[in-house]
CSV table of C-alpha atoms in Angstrom, one decimal:
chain,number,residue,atom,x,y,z
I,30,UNK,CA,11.6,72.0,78.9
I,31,UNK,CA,14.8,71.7,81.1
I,32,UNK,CA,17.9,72.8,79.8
I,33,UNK,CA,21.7,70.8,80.9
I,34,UNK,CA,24.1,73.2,81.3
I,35,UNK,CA,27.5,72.0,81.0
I,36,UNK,CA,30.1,73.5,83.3
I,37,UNK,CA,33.4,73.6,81.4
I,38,UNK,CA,36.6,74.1,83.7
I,39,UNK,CA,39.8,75.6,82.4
I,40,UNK,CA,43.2,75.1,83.7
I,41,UNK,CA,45.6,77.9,82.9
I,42,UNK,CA,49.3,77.2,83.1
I,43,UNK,CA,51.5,80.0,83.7
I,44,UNK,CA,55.1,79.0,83.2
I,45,UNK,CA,57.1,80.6,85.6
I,46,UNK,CA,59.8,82.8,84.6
I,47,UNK,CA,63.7,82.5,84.6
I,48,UNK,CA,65.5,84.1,87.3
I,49,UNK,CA,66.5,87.7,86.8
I,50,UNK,CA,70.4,88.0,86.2
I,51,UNK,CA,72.3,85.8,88.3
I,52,UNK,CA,73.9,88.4,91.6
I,53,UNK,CA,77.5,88.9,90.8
I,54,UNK,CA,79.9,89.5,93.6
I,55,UNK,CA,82.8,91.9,93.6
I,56,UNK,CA,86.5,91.4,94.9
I,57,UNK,CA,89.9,93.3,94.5
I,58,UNK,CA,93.3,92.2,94.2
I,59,UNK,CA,96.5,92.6,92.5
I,60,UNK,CA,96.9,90.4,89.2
I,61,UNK,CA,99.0,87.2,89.4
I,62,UNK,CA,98.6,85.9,85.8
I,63,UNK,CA,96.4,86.4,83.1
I,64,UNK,CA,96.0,83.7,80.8
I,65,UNK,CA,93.7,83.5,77.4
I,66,UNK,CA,90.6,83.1,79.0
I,67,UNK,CA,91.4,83.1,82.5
I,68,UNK,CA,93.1,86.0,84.8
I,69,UNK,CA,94.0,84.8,88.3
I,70,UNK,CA,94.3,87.5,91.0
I,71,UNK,CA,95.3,87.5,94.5
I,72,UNK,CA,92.8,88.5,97.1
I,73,UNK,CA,93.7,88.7,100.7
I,74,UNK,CA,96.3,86.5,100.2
I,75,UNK,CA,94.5,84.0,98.3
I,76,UNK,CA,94.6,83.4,94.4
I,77,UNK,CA,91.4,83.3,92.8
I,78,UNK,CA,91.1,82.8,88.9
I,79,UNK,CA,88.2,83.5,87.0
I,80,UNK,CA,87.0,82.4,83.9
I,81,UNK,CA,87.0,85.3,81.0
I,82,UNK,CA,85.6,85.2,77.6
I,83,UNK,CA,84.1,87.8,74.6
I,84,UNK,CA,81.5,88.6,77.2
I,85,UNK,CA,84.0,89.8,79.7
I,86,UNK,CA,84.2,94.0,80.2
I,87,UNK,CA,87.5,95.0,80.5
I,88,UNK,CA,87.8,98.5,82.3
I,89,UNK,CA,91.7,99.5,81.7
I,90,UNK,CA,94.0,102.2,80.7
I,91,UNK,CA,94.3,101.8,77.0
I,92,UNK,CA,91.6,99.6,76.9
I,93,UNK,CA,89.9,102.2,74.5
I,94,UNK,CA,92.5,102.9,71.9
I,95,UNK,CA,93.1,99.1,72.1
I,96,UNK,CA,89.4,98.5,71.3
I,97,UNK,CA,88.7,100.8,68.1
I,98,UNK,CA,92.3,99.0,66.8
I,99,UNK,CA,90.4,95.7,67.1
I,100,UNK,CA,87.1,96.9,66.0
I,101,UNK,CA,88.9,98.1,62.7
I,102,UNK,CA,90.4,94.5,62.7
I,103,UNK,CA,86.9,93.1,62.6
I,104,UNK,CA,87.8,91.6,66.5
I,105,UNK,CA,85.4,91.9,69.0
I,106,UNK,CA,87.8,93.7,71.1
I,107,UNK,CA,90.4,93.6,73.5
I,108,UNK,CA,91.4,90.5,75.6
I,109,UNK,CA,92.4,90.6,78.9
I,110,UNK,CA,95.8,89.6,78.6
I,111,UNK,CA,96.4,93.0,76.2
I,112,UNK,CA,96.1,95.3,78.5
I,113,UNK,CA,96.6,93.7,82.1
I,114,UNK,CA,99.2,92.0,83.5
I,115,UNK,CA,101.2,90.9,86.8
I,116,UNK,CA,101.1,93.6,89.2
I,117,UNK,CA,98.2,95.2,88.3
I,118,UNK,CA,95.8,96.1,90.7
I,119,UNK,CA,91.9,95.4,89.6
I,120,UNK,CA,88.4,94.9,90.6
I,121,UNK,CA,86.3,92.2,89.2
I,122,UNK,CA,82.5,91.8,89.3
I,123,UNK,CA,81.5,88.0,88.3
I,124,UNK,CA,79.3,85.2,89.0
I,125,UNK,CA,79.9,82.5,91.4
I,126,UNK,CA,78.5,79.7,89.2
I,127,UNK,CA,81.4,79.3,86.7
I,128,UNK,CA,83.4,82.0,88.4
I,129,UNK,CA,82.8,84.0,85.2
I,130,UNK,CA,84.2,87.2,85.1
I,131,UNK,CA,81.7,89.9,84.3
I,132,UNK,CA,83.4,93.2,84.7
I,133,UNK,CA,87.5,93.3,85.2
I,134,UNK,CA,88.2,96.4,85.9
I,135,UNK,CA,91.7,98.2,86.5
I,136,UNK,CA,91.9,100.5,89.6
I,137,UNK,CA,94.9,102.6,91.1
I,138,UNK,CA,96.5,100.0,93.4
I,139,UNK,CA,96.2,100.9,96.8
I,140,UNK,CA,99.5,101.4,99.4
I,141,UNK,CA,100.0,99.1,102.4
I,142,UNK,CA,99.1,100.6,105.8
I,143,UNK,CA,101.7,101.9,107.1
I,144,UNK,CA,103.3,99.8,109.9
I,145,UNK,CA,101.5,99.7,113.6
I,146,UNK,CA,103.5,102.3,115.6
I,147,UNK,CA,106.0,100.6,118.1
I,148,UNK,CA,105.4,100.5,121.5
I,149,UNK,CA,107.1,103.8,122.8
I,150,UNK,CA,109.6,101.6,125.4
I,151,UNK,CA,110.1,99.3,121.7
I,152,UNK,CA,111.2,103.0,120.3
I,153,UNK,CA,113.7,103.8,122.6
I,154,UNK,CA,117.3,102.1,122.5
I,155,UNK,CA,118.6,100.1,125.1
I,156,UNK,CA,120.8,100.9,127.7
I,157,UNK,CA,123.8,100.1,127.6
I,158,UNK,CA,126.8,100.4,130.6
I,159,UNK,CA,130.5,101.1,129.9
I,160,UNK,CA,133.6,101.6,132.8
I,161,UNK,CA,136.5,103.1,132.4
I,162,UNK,CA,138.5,106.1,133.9
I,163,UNK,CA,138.1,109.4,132.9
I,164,UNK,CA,140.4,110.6,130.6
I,165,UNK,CA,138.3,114.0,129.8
I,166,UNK,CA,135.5,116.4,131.1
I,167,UNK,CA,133.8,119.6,129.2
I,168,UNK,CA,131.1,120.9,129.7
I,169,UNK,CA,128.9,119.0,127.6
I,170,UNK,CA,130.9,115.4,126.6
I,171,UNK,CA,132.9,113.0,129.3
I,172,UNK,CA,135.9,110.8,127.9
I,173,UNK,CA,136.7,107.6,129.7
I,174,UNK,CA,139.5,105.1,128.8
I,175,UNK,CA,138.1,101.3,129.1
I,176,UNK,CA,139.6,98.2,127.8
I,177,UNK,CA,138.0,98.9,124.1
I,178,UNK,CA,140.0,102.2,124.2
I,179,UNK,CA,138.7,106.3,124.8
I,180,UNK,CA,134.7,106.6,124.3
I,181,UNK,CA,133.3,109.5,124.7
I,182,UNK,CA,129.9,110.5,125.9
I,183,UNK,CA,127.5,113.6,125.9
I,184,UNK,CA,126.2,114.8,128.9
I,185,UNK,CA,123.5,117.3,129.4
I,186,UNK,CA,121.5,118.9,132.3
I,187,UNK,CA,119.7,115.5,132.6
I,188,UNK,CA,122.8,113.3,133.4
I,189,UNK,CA,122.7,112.0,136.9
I,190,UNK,CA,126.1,111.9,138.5
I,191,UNK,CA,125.9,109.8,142.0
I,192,UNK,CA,128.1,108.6,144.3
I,193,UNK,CA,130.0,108.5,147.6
I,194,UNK,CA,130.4,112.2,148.9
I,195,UNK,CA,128.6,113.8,145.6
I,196,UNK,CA,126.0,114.6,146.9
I,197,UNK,CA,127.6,116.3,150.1
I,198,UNK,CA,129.6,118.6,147.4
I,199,UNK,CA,127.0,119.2,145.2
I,200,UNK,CA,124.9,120.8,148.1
I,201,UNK,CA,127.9,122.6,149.4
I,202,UNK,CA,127.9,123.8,145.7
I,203,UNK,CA,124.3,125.1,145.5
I,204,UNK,CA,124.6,127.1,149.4
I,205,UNK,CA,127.6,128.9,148.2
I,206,UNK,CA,125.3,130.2,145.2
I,207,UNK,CA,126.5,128.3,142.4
I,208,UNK,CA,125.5,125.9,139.9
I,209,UNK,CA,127.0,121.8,140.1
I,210,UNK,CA,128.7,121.2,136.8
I,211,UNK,CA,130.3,117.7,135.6
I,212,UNK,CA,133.4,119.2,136.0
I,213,UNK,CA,133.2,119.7,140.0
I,214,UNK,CA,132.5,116.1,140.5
I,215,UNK,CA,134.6,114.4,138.2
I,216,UNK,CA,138.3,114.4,137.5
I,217,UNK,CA,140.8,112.8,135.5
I,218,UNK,CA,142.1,109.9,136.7
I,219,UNK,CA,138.4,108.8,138.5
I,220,UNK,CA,137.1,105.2,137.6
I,221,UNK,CA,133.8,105.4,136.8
I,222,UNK,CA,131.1,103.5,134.8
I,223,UNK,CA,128.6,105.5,132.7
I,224,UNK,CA,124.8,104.2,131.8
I,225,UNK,CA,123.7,105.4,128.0
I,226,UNK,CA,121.6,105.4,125.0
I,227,UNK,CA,123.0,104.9,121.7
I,228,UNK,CA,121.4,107.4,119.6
I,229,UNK,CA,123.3,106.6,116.3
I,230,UNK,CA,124.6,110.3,116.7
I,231,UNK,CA,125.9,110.2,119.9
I,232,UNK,CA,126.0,108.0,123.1
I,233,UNK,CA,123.6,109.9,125.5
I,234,UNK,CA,124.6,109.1,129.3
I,235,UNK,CA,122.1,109.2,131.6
I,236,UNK,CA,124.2,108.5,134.9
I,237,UNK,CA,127.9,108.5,135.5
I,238,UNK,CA,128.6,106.8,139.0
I,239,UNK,CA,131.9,107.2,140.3
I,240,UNK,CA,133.2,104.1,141.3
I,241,UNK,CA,136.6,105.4,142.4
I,242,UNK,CA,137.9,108.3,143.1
I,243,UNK,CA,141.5,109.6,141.8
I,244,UNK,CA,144.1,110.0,144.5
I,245,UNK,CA,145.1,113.1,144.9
């Protein structure tokens, strides 16, 4: 006696799962408005508002204290407009789709960067000429009277004095065993016209050329 043996084939289904929690992103900004379900913060210069609601965290100072106030009030807690506002500096974690705002959370804001240094010849003031006659010398400031009246100047070891014959003296100066001084090259009554720097303290010449010498 044969025997038929029916072969029954079964077709599991497996449904496939939902996706885990949607990836959230994370950006930081200052607040620009907070409204009662939105906040809208500026990042990199560009306003972006998300969308905020009883599932929203909100991180902030006072948050807490604010929270058991509204737990006792039979609220589920806190909105975001009760303890941000303008101004404040925050983080937010949400989700793209819906631009829901997960996490807001309230950081220390951060300084600017300080400035780029200048160039150093952007740091230095510009030079600036002014002719006159000398009214004055010391040791360490030269007087001259232009057409804006007396300006006086301060000279230093650095000041260049140049012109016809200077030099010539000036060595005759240094062989005799002395040291040149503004004093042995310039005189009251020589026109001259002084290069400087406007410090803000003082005006800092750098070279004195005589353009005419007294007469004697």
């Amino acid at each position: 006696m044969k025997r038929l043996i029916t072969l029954l084939t079964c077709t599991v289904l497996v449904a496939s799962s939902p996706a885990l929690a949607q990836a959230t992103k994370t950006v930081k900004g200052s607040v620009t408005n907070v409204g009662a379900n939105t906040i809208t913060v500026a990042v990199a210069g560009k306003d972006m508002t998300f969308n905020v609601d009883v599932k929203t965290t909100v991180v902030a100072r006072g948050a807490g204290t604010k929270a058991k106030a509204a737990e006792a009030a039979g609220k589920t807690g806190p909105g975001v407009a009760d303890v941000l506002k303008a101004g404040d500096a925050v983080e937010v974690v949400y989700h793209e789709a819906g631009m829901h705002a997960d996490t807001v959370r309230g950081i220390a804001s951060v300084p600017p960067p300080p400035p780029a240094p200048k160039a150093a010849e952007d740091q230095k003031t510009k030079a600036a000429t002014e002719s006159g006659v000398v009214s004055a010398v010391s040791g360490t400031t030269l007087t001259i009277k232009g057409k804006a009246g007396e300006t006086t100047f301060t000279v230093d070891s650095k000041t260049v004095v140049s012109g016809t014959g200077l030099g010539t003296a000036g060595r005759k100066i240094t062989d005799a065993g002395g040291k040149p001084t503004l004093g042995e090259f310039l005189h009251s009554g020589d026109s001259v016209s002084v290069t400087y720097h406007d410090t803000g303290v003082a005006k800092m010449a750098t070279n004195v050329r005589v353009t005419k010498k007294a007469l004697k």
